[in-house]
Amino acid sequence: MRTKVAEHWDTLLVVYASGTLTQLHASAETAVVYLRARAQTKPVLKVFQVPRPRPDDAAVIKDFERLLARQGGRAEHGYVLREPPGPEQGLYFDRFDPHILQRREDLAGFGAINALGDLFTFRFGPLSEAALKKGEQLTSPKDPCGVRMVRPRDIGRDGTIAPPSEETLWANIPADQQLAAGDLVIRRLIAPVTVPPYGFFTAEVGEEDLPAAVSDHMVVLRPIKPLSRPQTRLITMFLRTPLALALAGPRQATITMEALSALPVPQPDEALTKALDELTAAKQQFKRWEQEADSVIESVFLENTAARARARVIDSGRALRLRVEAASLLDDLGHSVRTRFPYPIAHRWRETEARISAGDAQAAYAAILDTAEQLLCYVAQLVLALTHASQITLGAVTAIRDKLAGGRSGPGFGDWANVLNEAATSRQLNNLPEAHPLNDIRTLLAHADAEKARQALSERRNDQAHLRRVDPIDLPHAIDVAFTDLTRLVERARFLADLPLIEVTDVRWDTFARSARVEYRELAGDHPVVPTRSMTSPSNDLEKGSLYLRDTDGALHLLRPFLIGRVCPTCRTWSTFHADRAPKGAVAFKSLEHGHTLEDASPETRGLLGQIGLV
């Protein structure tokens, strides 16, 4: 029909609406098509969908009028196609919706995309609902050969299978037609349009659900090859989203095998797989703690005396209470920074909190500004090291090189901010792999609130440096405001907790195994004395004594010479240093933790800074 129409007519507008044919059914959808006699110049095609329910008819009408006036782009409830599809393609609303198409492309951000039919085989249940209602092949739950029948009503919106009840049916089903652990079951019947919208009613079959089978109103998806738990979990969650329903094709009363087979589904990459595994492990651990707490509570009246019961509850519950207290601390930003952030930042933050609590206003105010500057300095050094490794040169390096060569005062607050701002907007960094740490790091000042806080702290730092100091009477308020700005910056830098700073202390390469055994110190928290750990690495070019950044994939990124770790000659404490001055003589490195300097007069060091463009 579309082909015959296209021979003589151009389609100008398609309007979809539900609930207009109430005499037929409240959920019936209509499609109103506006045609114009075919012309040499093909017009744009406008597609509109009347929302249901309609909270405000006047707003919908205005949106429709705006769409009619457009020659491209999208309105709230419709869009314009500059190049209308051919008559061989259907025109259901979601098919060419720019929002849906963009979200389909975004699925690749999870790792990969596969058609559901590449991962699963499909089949309907062995018994029809009509046969079940007639009682065919039914038996009782006491029958040892009886198998529970999972029906559409048993699949919840949350992806669970309801436990058996008095209404559950049992039947004699051959073993090869029964469900297996790891199968996915989906309701064939598509739920009507609801607010909020839902996707497919989908659940994963577990061992606890067996033995079981389904009726013909269900579709069984069985993995062609074994899938990992994160793969299955991500697919199940996706199928329950409205996006999955939109990508499955025209909205019909029941889903077809063809639509399911062609449906694109995301596959998790290594980082997402690890995160999902860790969340699953955490969920299971919480369940075990809950069961332990229940056991302690239920034991109150099991002892012979009240005194023994009281002592048992207090003693047994102590570990549980400590776990809850430790877990609740993770929501405290200060605790997270002191325990999980890289040492230079955690050390500065601890000193700031200590100064504020001690009531020394001048020292507290200075500590806040120092911490802000060193936070930007540390993150900027990461940017410089990572961009250099990716053979990307930032324009902000020129100003840093000039200040290093000046020999008087090295780069400061503004220079580090310039590095981060350039990284946030640099087109050169847009093509980095999704898991590259720069993708997180460059977001620090990309948000307006963080940039506003940075500017305020920078102005305060300049005022302090040029003797425009805050009056002692105004210091308490200035401390509150400055610490709020610092907190906002640190909040935006939470990604640092997932990018640990490590010092490689020993490397032993095994030529036959093609891997290295690496001993290292993870410099997380507010103290440099940390235990030595070990790991394996496929790289044979790791440097003993150098600092590295470990990303979420476990890859190590060399930070030398942008950041180096040394024992400070002034305070005899292990510290991190960055280049601060590089006149014609020795190179001076400055500590991020306390500002002490370390001089290196070796020509190798100066030559190395020349290789990275800093001299």
Coordinates of C-alpha atoms in Angstrom, one line a residue:
M1 CA 0.0 0.0 0.0
R2 CA 2.8 2.4 0.9
T3 CA 4.4 1.8 -2.5
K4 CA 1.2 2.5 -4.4
V5 CA 0.6 5.6 -2.4
A6 CA 4.1 6.9 -3.0
E7 CA 3.7 6.6 -6.8
H8 CA 1.2 9.5 -6.7
W9 CA 1.5 11.2 -3.3
D10 CA 4.0 12.7 -0.9
T11 CA 3.5 12.1 2.8
L12 CA 3.6 15.4 4.7
L13 CA 2.6 14.4 8.1
V14 CA 1.8 11.4 10.3
V15 CA 0.0 11.9 13.6
Y16 CA -0.3 9.0 16.1
A17 CA -2.8 9.0 18.9
S18 CA -4.2 6.5 21.4
G19 CA -7.6 6.6 23.0
T20 CA -9.4 8.4 20.2
L21 CA -11.5 5.4 19.1
T22 CA -13.2 4.8 22.4
Q23 CA -16.0 3.0 20.7
L24 CA -13.5 0.3 19.7
H25 CA -11.1 0.2 22.6
A26 CA -9.5 2.9 24.9
S27 CA -6.0 1.7 24.0
A28 CA -6.5 1.5 20.2
E29 CA -4.0 3.6 18.3
T30 CA -4.8 5.7 15.3
A31 CA -2.5 7.0 12.6
V32 CA -3.7 10.1 10.7
V33 CA -1.8 10.5 7.4
Y34 CA -1.7 13.8 5.4
L35 CA -0.8 13.5 1.8
R36 CA -0.1 15.9 -1.1
A37 CA 0.0 15.3 -4.8
R38 CA 3.5 14.2 -5.7
A39 CA 5.8 17.1 -6.8
Q40 CA 9.3 17.2 -8.2
T41 CA 10.7 18.6 -4.9
K42 CA 10.2 16.1 -2.1
P43 CA 8.9 17.7 1.1
V44 CA 10.2 17.0 4.6
L45 CA 8.2 14.5 6.7
K46 CA 6.8 15.5 10.0
V47 CA 5.8 12.8 12.6
F48 CA 3.9 13.6 15.8
Q49 CA 2.7 11.5 18.7
V50 CA 0.0 12.7 21.0
P51 CA 1.1 11.9 24.5
R52 CA -1.0 9.7 26.7
P53 CA -2.3 10.7 29.2
R54 CA -2.5 14.3 28.1
P55 CA -1.8 16.6 31.1
D56 CA -2.4 19.8 29.2
D57 CA -4.2 19.8 25.8
A58 CA -3.2 23.4 25.1
A59 CA 0.5 22.6 25.6
V60 CA 0.2 19.6 23.2
I61 CA -1.5 21.8 20.6
K62 CA 1.2 24.5 20.9
D63 CA 3.9 21.8 20.5
F64 CA 2.1 20.5 17.4
E65 CA 2.0 24.0 15.9
R66 CA 5.7 24.4 16.5
L67 CA 6.4 21.2 14.7
L68 CA 4.4 22.3 11.7
A69 CA 6.5 25.4 11.5
R70 CA 9.8 23.5 11.7
Q71 CA 11.9 22.3 8.7
G72 CA 14.2 20.1 10.8
G73 CA 15.0 18.9 14.3
R74 CA 12.7 17.8 17.1
A75 CA 9.8 19.2 19.1
E76 CA 8.8 17.7 22.5
H77 CA 6.3 15.2 21.0
G78 CA 7.4 15.0 17.3
Y79 CA 10.3 15.3 14.9
V80 CA 11.0 16.3 11.3
L81 CA 12.8 14.0 8.8
R82 CA 14.6 16.0 6.1
E83 CA 15.1 12.8 4.1
P84 CA 11.9 10.8 4.4
P85 CA 12.3 7.0 4.2
G86 CA 11.3 4.9 1.2
P87 CA 7.9 3.2 1.0
E88 CA 9.5 -0.1 1.9
Q89 CA 10.1 1.1 5.4
G90 CA 7.4 1.3 8.1
L91 CA 6.7 4.7 9.7
Y92 CA 6.0 3.8 13.3
F93 CA 6.9 6.7 15.6
D94 CA 9.9 5.2 17.4
R95 CA 11.7 4.0 14.3
F96 CA 13.1 7.3 13.2
D97 CA 12.8 9.2 16.5
P98 CA 16.2 11.0 16.8
H99 CA 16.1 10.5 20.6
I100 CA 15.6 6.7 20.2
L101 CA 18.3 6.5 17.4
Q102 CA 20.8 8.4 19.6
R103 CA 20.1 6.1 22.6
R104 CA 20.6 3.1 20.4
E105 CA 24.0 4.4 19.4
D106 CA 24.8 5.1 23.0
L107 CA 24.3 1.5 23.9
A108 CA 27.8 0.8 22.5
G109 CA 29.1 2.9 25.5
F110 CA 28.5 -0.2 27.7
G111 CA 31.1 -2.1 25.7
A112 CA 29.4 -3.8 22.7
I113 CA 26.1 -4.4 21.0
N114 CA 24.7 -7.8 19.9
A115 CA 21.4 -8.9 18.5
L116 CA 19.5 -10.9 21.0
G117 CA 19.2 -13.7 18.4
D118 CA 23.0 -14.0 18.4
L119 CA 23.0 -14.8 22.1
F120 CA 19.8 -16.8 22.7
T121 CA 17.5 -19.4 21.1
F122 CA 13.8 -18.7 21.4
R123 CA 10.8 -21.0 22.0
F124 CA 7.2 -20.7 23.3
G125 CA 5.9 -22.7 26.3
P126 CA 4.8 -26.3 25.6
L127 CA 1.2 -25.8 26.9
S128 CA -1.3 -23.2 25.7
E129 CA -3.2 -21.1 28.2
A130 CA -6.4 -22.6 26.8
A131 CA -5.2 -26.1 27.6
L132 CA -4.3 -25.1 31.1
K133 CA -7.7 -23.6 31.7
K134 CA -9.3 -26.9 30.5
G135 CA -7.1 -28.8 33.0
E136 CA -5.1 -30.7 30.3
Q137 CA -2.0 -32.4 31.7
L138 CA -2.5 -30.8 35.0
T139 CA -1.5 -32.5 38.2
S140 CA -1.1 -31.6 41.9
P141 CA 2.0 -30.2 43.7
K142 CA 2.3 -33.5 45.6
D143 CA 2.9 -35.4 42.3
P144 CA 6.7 -36.1 42.2
C145 CA 6.5 -35.7 38.4
G146 CA 4.6 -32.4 38.7
V147 CA 6.2 -29.3 37.3
R148 CA 5.2 -25.8 38.3
M149 CA 3.7 -23.7 35.4
V150 CA 5.1 -20.1 35.4
R151 CA 2.5 -17.9 33.8
P152 CA 2.5 -14.3 32.7
R153 CA 1.0 -13.1 36.0
D154 CA 4.0 -14.6 37.8
I155 CA 6.5 -12.2 36.2
G156 CA 6.9 -9.0 38.2
R157 CA 7.9 -5.6 36.9
D158 CA 11.1 -5.9 39.1
G159 CA 12.3 -9.0 37.2
T160 CA 11.3 -11.6 39.8
I161 CA 9.3 -14.8 39.5
A162 CA 6.6 -14.9 42.2
P163 CA 6.8 -17.9 44.5
P164 CA 4.1 -20.7 44.1
S165 CA 0.7 -19.9 45.6
E166 CA -2.6 -21.7 45.9
E167 CA -3.4 -20.5 42.4
T168 CA -0.3 -22.0 40.9
L169 CA -0.9 -24.8 38.3
W170 CA 1.2 -27.9 38.1
A171 CA 1.6 -30.2 35.0
N172 CA 3.4 -33.2 33.7
I173 CA 6.0 -31.7 31.3
P174 CA 8.8 -33.6 29.5
A175 CA 12.3 -32.7 30.9
D176 CA 13.5 -31.3 27.5
Q177 CA 10.6 -28.7 27.6
Q178 CA 11.2 -27.5 31.1
L179 CA 13.1 -24.4 32.1
A180 CA 16.8 -24.4 33.1
A181 CA 18.7 -22.1 35.4
G182 CA 20.0 -19.1 33.4
D183 CA 17.0 -19.0 31.0
L184 CA 15.2 -15.7 30.5
V185 CA 11.4 -15.7 30.4
I186 CA 9.4 -12.9 28.8
R187 CA 5.7 -12.2 28.7
R188 CA 4.5 -12.3 25.1
L189 CA 1.7 -9.8 25.8
I190 CA 2.9 -6.2 25.6
A191 CA 1.6 -4.0 28.5
P192 CA -0.5 -1.0 27.4
V193 CA 0.9 2.5 27.4
T194 CA 1.5 3.5 31.0
V195 CA 3.0 6.4 32.9
P196 CA 5.8 5.8 33.7
P197 CA 6.4 3.5 30.7
Y198 CA 7.7 0.0 31.1
G199 CA 9.6 -2.4 28.9
F200 CA 9.2 -6.2 28.7
F201 CA 8.2 -8.2 31.7
T202 CA 11.4 -10.2 32.0
A203 CA 12.9 -12.5 34.6
E204 CA 15.9 -14.8 34.9
V205 CA 15.2 -18.3 36.0
G206 CA 17.2 -19.4 39.1
E207 CA 17.8 -22.8 40.7
E208 CA 15.2 -22.0 43.3
D209 CA 12.5 -21.6 40.6
L210 CA 13.0 -25.2 39.3
P211 CA 11.5 -27.5 38.2
A212 CA 9.2 -25.3 36.1
A213 CA 7.8 -24.7 32.6
V214 CA 5.9 -21.9 31.0
S215 CA 2.7 -21.6 28.9
D216 CA 2.6 -20.4 25.3
H217 CA 2.0 -16.9 26.5
M218 CA 5.6 -16.7 27.5
V219 CA 8.8 -16.8 25.5
V220 CA 11.9 -18.7 26.7
L221 CA 15.3 -17.4 25.9
R222 CA 18.1 -19.9 26.4
P223 CA 21.8 -18.8 26.0
I224 CA 23.5 -20.3 23.0
K225 CA 26.8 -20.1 24.9
P226 CA 27.2 -19.7 28.7
L227 CA 26.9 -16.0 29.6
S228 CA 28.7 -14.3 32.6
R229 CA 26.5 -13.1 35.4
P230 CA 27.1 -9.4 34.5
Q231 CA 26.1 -10.2 30.9
T232 CA 22.9 -11.8 31.9
R233 CA 22.1 -9.1 34.5
L234 CA 22.7 -6.2 32.0
I235 CA 20.5 -7.9 29.3
T236 CA 17.7 -8.5 31.8
M237 CA 17.8 -5.0 33.1
F238 CA 17.8 -3.6 29.5
L239 CA 14.9 -5.7 28.4
R240 CA 12.8 -4.2 31.2
T241 CA 13.4 -0.6 30.0
P242 CA 11.1 1.3 27.7
L243 CA 14.0 1.7 25.2
A244 CA 14.1 -2.0 24.6
L245 CA 10.4 -2.0 23.8
A246 CA 10.9 1.0 21.4
L247 CA 13.8 -0.7 19.6
A248 CA 11.8 -3.9 19.2
G249 CA 9.7 -2.5 16.3
P250 CA 6.1 -1.4 15.9
R251 CA 4.1 -1.7 19.1
Q252 CA 1.8 -4.7 18.8
A253 CA -0.3 -6.7 21.2
T254 CA 2.2 -9.5 21.5
I255 CA 5.9 -9.7 20.8
T256 CA 7.2 -11.8 17.9
M257 CA 10.2 -14.0 17.7
E258 CA 11.5 -12.0 14.8
A259 CA 11.3 -8.7 16.8
L260 CA 13.1 -10.3 19.8
S261 CA 15.8 -11.9 17.6
A262 CA 16.7 -8.6 15.9
L263 CA 16.6 -6.5 19.1
P264 CA 20.0 -4.9 19.9
V265 CA 21.2 -5.5 23.5
P266 CA 24.3 -4.1 25.2
Q267 CA 27.2 -6.2 26.4
P268 CA 29.3 -5.0 29.3
D269 CA 33.0 -4.2 28.8
E270 CA 35.7 -5.3 31.3
A271 CA 35.3 -2.3 33.6
L272 CA 31.5 -2.5 33.8
T273 CA 31.7 -6.3 34.3
K274 CA 34.0 -5.7 37.2
A275 CA 31.7 -3.1 38.7
L276 CA 28.6 -5.3 38.3
D277 CA 30.5 -8.2 39.9
E278 CA 31.5 -6.0 42.9
L279 CA 27.9 -4.7 43.3
T280 CA 26.6 -8.3 43.2
A281 CA 29.2 -9.3 45.8
A282 CA 28.3 -6.3 48.0
K283 CA 24.6 -7.2 47.7
Q284 CA 25.3 -10.8 48.8
Q285 CA 27.4 -9.6 51.7
F286 CA 24.7 -7.2 52.9
K287 CA 22.2 -10.1 52.8
R288 CA 24.6 -12.3 54.9
W289 CA 24.9 -9.4 57.5
E290 CA 21.1 -9.0 57.5
Q291 CA 20.7 -12.7 58.2
E292 CA 23.4 -12.5 61.0
A293 CA 21.5 -9.6 62.6
D294 CA 18.2 -11.5 62.4
S295 CA 19.9 -14.5 64.1
V296 CA 21.3 -12.3 66.9
I297 CA 17.9 -10.6 67.4
E298 CA 16.0 -13.9 67.5
S299 CA 18.4 -15.4 70.1
V300 CA 17.3 -12.9 72.7
F301 CA 15.1 -15.3 74.5
L302 CA 17.0 -18.5 73.8
E303 CA 19.4 -18.1 76.8
N304 CA 18.6 -19.5 80.2
T305 CA 18.9 -16.1 81.9
A306 CA 18.2 -12.5 80.9
A307 CA 21.8 -11.5 81.9
R308 CA 23.3 -14.1 79.5
A309 CA 20.9 -13.1 76.7
R310 CA 21.8 -9.4 77.2
A311 CA 25.5 -10.2 77.1
R312 CA 25.1 -12.3 74.0
V313 CA 23.3 -9.6 72.1
I314 CA 25.8 -6.9 73.0
D315 CA 28.8 -9.1 72.3
S316 CA 27.5 -10.7 69.0
G317 CA 26.1 -7.4 67.7
R318 CA 29.3 -5.5 68.3
A319 CA 30.9 -6.5 65.0
L320 CA 27.6 -5.7 63.1
R321 CA 27.4 -2.3 64.7
L322 CA 31.0 -1.5 63.7
R323 CA 30.3 -2.6 60.1
V324 CA 27.3 -0.3 59.9
E325 CA 29.3 2.6 61.4
A326 CA 32.2 2.0 58.9
A327 CA 29.8 1.8 56.0
S328 CA 28.0 5.0 57.0
L329 CA 31.3 6.8 57.1
L330 CA 31.6 6.3 53.3
D331 CA 28.8 8.8 52.8
D332 CA 31.0 11.4 54.6
L333 CA 33.1 13.2 52.1
G334 CA 35.8 14.0 54.6
H335 CA 36.2 10.3 55.5
S336 CA 36.4 9.3 51.8
V337 CA 39.0 11.9 51.1
R338 CA 41.1 11.0 54.1
T339 CA 41.0 7.2 53.4
R340 CA 40.6 6.7 49.6
F341 CA 42.0 9.8 47.9
P342 CA 45.6 9.9 46.7
Y343 CA 48.1 10.7 49.5
P344 CA 48.9 14.3 48.4
I345 CA 45.2 15.4 48.5
A346 CA 44.3 13.3 51.5
H347 CA 47.2 14.8 53.5
R348 CA 46.2 18.3 52.6
W349 CA 42.6 17.7 53.4
R350 CA 43.4 16.2 56.8
E351 CA 45.5 19.3 57.7
T352 CA 42.7 21.6 56.6
E353 CA 40.2 19.8 58.8
A354 CA 42.6 19.9 61.7
R355 CA 43.3 23.6 61.3
I356 CA 39.6 24.4 61.1
S357 CA 38.8 22.3 64.2
A358 CA 41.7 23.9 66.2
G359 CA 40.2 27.4 65.8
D360 CA 43.3 29.0 64.3
A361 CA 41.5 31.2 61.7
Q362 CA 44.5 32.4 59.8
A363 CA 46.1 28.9 59.5
A364 CA 42.7 27.4 58.6
Y365 CA 42.1 29.9 55.8
A366 CA 45.6 29.4 54.4
A367 CA 45.2 25.6 54.6
I368 CA 41.9 25.8 52.6
L369 CA 43.6 27.8 49.8
D370 CA 46.7 25.5 49.8
T371 CA 44.5 22.4 49.5
A372 CA 42.6 23.9 46.6
E373 CA 45.8 24.8 44.7
Q374 CA 47.4 21.4 45.3
L375 CA 44.2 19.6 44.3
L376 CA 44.3 21.4 40.9
C377 CA 48.1 20.9 40.7
Y378 CA 47.8 17.2 41.3
V379 CA 45.0 16.7 38.7
A380 CA 46.8 18.9 36.2
Q381 CA 50.0 16.8 36.6
L382 CA 47.9 13.7 35.7
V383 CA 46.5 15.5 32.6
L384 CA 50.0 16.5 31.5
A385 CA 51.4 13.0 32.0
L386 CA 48.5 11.3 30.3
T387 CA 48.3 13.7 27.3
H388 CA 52.1 13.4 26.8
A389 CA 51.7 9.6 26.7
S390 CA 49.0 10.0 24.1
Q391 CA 51.2 12.4 22.1
I392 CA 48.8 15.3 22.6
T393 CA 50.2 18.7 23.4
L394 CA 48.2 21.3 25.3
G395 CA 48.7 25.0 24.7
A396 CA 48.8 25.6 28.5
V397 CA 52.2 23.9 28.6
T398 CA 53.8 27.0 27.1
A399 CA 53.0 29.2 30.0
I400 CA 54.2 26.5 32.5
R401 CA 57.5 26.2 30.6
D402 CA 58.0 30.0 30.7
K403 CA 57.4 30.1 34.4
L404 CA 59.7 27.1 35.1
A405 CA 62.5 28.8 33.1
G406 CA 61.9 32.2 34.9
G407 CA 63.5 30.8 38.1
R408 CA 61.7 33.1 40.5
S409 CA 58.2 31.7 41.1
G410 CA 57.0 28.6 39.4
P411 CA 53.5 27.8 38.0
G412 CA 50.6 28.3 40.3
F413 CA 46.8 28.2 40.8
G414 CA 46.0 29.8 37.5
D415 CA 48.3 27.7 35.4
W416 CA 46.9 24.4 36.8
A417 CA 43.4 25.7 36.1
N418 CA 44.3 26.6 32.5
V419 CA 45.5 23.0 32.0
L420 CA 42.2 21.6 33.3
N421 CA 40.0 24.0 31.4
E422 CA 41.8 23.2 28.2
A423 CA 41.5 19.5 28.8
A424 CA 37.8 19.9 29.4
T425 CA 37.2 21.5 26.0
S426 CA 40.0 20.0 23.9
R427 CA 38.7 18.3 20.8
Q428 CA 41.9 16.2 20.7
L429 CA 40.7 14.4 23.8
N430 CA 37.3 13.5 22.4
N431 CA 38.6 10.5 20.5
L432 CA 40.2 8.7 23.5
P433 CA 39.0 5.2 24.4
E434 CA 35.9 5.2 26.6
A435 CA 37.8 3.7 29.6
H436 CA 40.7 6.1 29.4
P437 CA 41.2 7.9 32.7
L438 CA 41.4 11.4 31.0
N439 CA 37.6 11.0 30.3
D440 CA 36.9 11.3 34.0
I441 CA 39.7 13.7 34.9
R442 CA 38.8 16.3 32.3
T443 CA 35.3 16.6 33.9
L444 CA 36.7 18.3 37.1
L445 CA 36.1 21.9 35.9
A446 CA 33.6 21.0 33.1
H447 CA 30.7 21.7 35.5
A448 CA 29.7 25.3 36.0
D449 CA 29.5 24.9 39.8
A450 CA 33.0 23.6 40.0
E451 CA 34.4 26.3 37.7
K452 CA 32.6 29.0 39.8
A453 CA 34.2 27.6 43.0
R454 CA 37.6 27.4 41.4
Q455 CA 37.4 31.1 40.3
A456 CA 36.3 32.2 43.8
L457 CA 39.2 30.3 45.4
S458 CA 41.7 31.6 42.8
E459 CA 40.6 35.2 43.6
R460 CA 41.1 34.5 47.3
R461 CA 44.5 33.0 46.6
N462 CA 45.6 36.1 44.6
D463 CA 44.3 38.5 47.3
Q464 CA 46.4 36.6 49.9
A465 CA 49.5 36.7 47.6
H466 CA 49.1 40.5 47.1
L467 CA 48.6 41.3 50.7
R468 CA 44.8 41.9 50.3
R469 CA 44.2 39.7 53.3
V470 CA 40.8 39.1 54.9
D471 CA 40.1 41.2 58.0
P472 CA 40.3 39.0 61.2
I473 CA 36.6 40.0 61.9
D474 CA 35.5 38.6 58.5
L475 CA 37.7 35.5 58.6
P476 CA 35.1 33.1 60.2
H477 CA 32.6 33.8 57.3
A478 CA 35.4 33.7 54.7
I479 CA 36.5 30.3 56.0
D480 CA 32.9 28.9 55.8
V481 CA 32.5 30.2 52.2
A482 CA 36.0 29.1 51.1
F483 CA 35.6 25.6 52.6
T484 CA 32.2 25.2 50.9
D485 CA 33.9 26.0 47.5
L486 CA 36.7 23.6 48.3
T487 CA 34.2 20.9 49.2
R488 CA 32.4 21.5 45.9
L489 CA 35.7 21.0 44.0
V490 CA 36.6 17.9 45.9
E491 CA 33.1 16.5 45.3
R492 CA 33.7 16.8 41.6
A493 CA 37.1 15.1 42.0
R494 CA 35.6 11.9 43.5
F495 CA 36.9 10.0 40.5
L496 CA 40.4 10.2 42.2
A497 CA 39.3 7.4 44.5
D498 CA 39.1 5.1 41.5
L499 CA 42.4 6.2 40.1
P500 CA 45.0 5.2 42.8
L501 CA 48.5 6.6 42.9
I502 CA 51.0 3.8 43.3
E503 CA 54.8 3.6 43.7
V504 CA 56.4 0.6 42.1
T505 CA 59.0 -0.7 44.6
D506 CA 60.2 -3.8 42.7
V507 CA 59.7 -5.5 39.3
R508 CA 60.6 -9.1 38.4
W509 CA 60.1 -10.0 34.7
D510 CA 59.4 -13.7 33.8
T511 CA 60.4 -14.1 30.2
F512 CA 58.7 -17.5 29.8
A513 CA 55.4 -16.4 31.5
R514 CA 55.6 -13.0 29.6
S515 CA 54.5 -11.2 32.7
A516 CA 56.0 -9.2 35.5
R517 CA 55.5 -9.6 39.3
V518 CA 55.2 -6.1 40.6
E519 CA 55.5 -5.0 44.2
Y520 CA 54.0 -1.7 44.9
R521 CA 52.7 0.7 47.5
E522 CA 49.2 2.2 47.0
L523 CA 49.4 5.7 48.2
A524 CA 45.8 6.1 49.3
G525 CA 44.8 8.0 52.5
D526 CA 46.5 10.7 54.6
H527 CA 49.7 8.8 55.5
P528 CA 52.6 7.7 53.3
V529 CA 53.3 4.6 55.4
V530 CA 51.3 1.9 53.7
P531 CA 51.8 -1.9 53.2
T532 CA 53.5 -3.3 50.2
R533 CA 51.4 -5.3 47.9
S534 CA 52.0 -7.4 44.8
M535 CA 50.3 -7.9 41.4
T536 CA 51.1 -9.2 37.9
S537 CA 51.5 -7.1 34.8
P538 CA 51.9 -7.9 31.2
S539 CA 54.2 -5.0 30.7
N540 CA 58.0 -5.4 30.9
D541 CA 58.8 -1.7 30.9
L542 CA 57.7 -0.7 34.4
E543 CA 60.2 1.4 36.4
K544 CA 61.3 0.6 39.9
G545 CA 60.9 3.6 42.1
S546 CA 58.5 5.5 39.8
L547 CA 55.0 6.7 40.4
Y548 CA 52.1 5.4 38.3
L549 CA 48.4 6.0 38.0
R550 CA 46.3 2.8 37.9
D551 CA 43.1 3.2 35.9
T552 CA 39.8 1.3 36.3
D553 CA 41.0 -1.4 33.9
G554 CA 44.1 -2.0 35.9
A555 CA 46.5 -0.5 33.4
L556 CA 49.4 1.5 34.8
H557 CA 50.3 5.0 33.4
L558 CA 53.7 6.4 34.1
L559 CA 53.7 9.8 35.9
R560 CA 57.5 10.5 35.9
P561 CA 58.8 13.1 35.6
F562 CA 55.6 15.1 36.1
L563 CA 55.2 13.6 39.5
I564 CA 58.1 11.9 41.4
G565 CA 58.2 10.3 44.9
R566 CA 61.2 11.0 47.1
V567 CA 62.1 11.3 50.8
C568 CA 62.0 15.1 51.5
P569 CA 65.5 16.4 52.5
T570 CA 63.8 19.0 54.8
C571 CA 61.3 17.0 56.8
R572 CA 62.6 13.5 56.1
T573 CA 59.1 12.4 55.1
W574 CA 58.3 10.5 51.8
S575 CA 56.6 13.1 49.6
T576 CA 55.4 13.7 46.0
F577 CA 57.1 16.4 44.0
H578 CA 56.5 18.3 40.8
A579 CA 58.8 20.6 38.8
D580 CA 58.6 24.1 40.2
R581 CA 61.6 26.0 38.8
A582 CA 64.1 25.1 36.1
P583 CA 66.5 28.0 35.4
K584 CA 69.8 27.2 33.7
G585 CA 71.1 25.5 36.9
A586 CA 69.5 22.8 38.9
V587 CA 65.8 21.8 38.6
A588 CA 63.8 22.6 41.8
F589 CA 60.9 20.2 42.6
K590 CA 58.2 21.2 45.1
S591 CA 56.3 18.9 47.4
L592 CA 52.5 18.8 47.1
E593 CA 52.1 17.9 50.7
H594 CA 54.1 20.7 52.5
G595 CA 55.8 22.9 49.9
H596 CA 59.4 21.9 50.7
T597 CA 61.7 21.8 47.8
L598 CA 64.1 19.3 46.3
E599 CA 66.9 20.3 44.0
D600 CA 68.3 18.0 41.2
A601 CA 71.4 19.3 39.4
S602 CA 71.8 16.2 37.2
P603 CA 71.8 16.9 33.4
E604 CA 69.7 13.8 32.9
T605 CA 66.8 15.4 34.8
R606 CA 67.0 18.6 32.8
G607 CA 67.2 16.6 29.6
L608 CA 64.1 14.6 30.6
L609 CA 62.1 17.8 31.2
G610 CA 63.2 18.9 27.8
Q611 CA 61.9 15.7 26.2
I612 CA 58.4 16.4 27.7
G613 CA 58.4 20.0 26.7
L614 CA 58.7 21.7 30.1
V615 CA 62.2 23.3 29.4

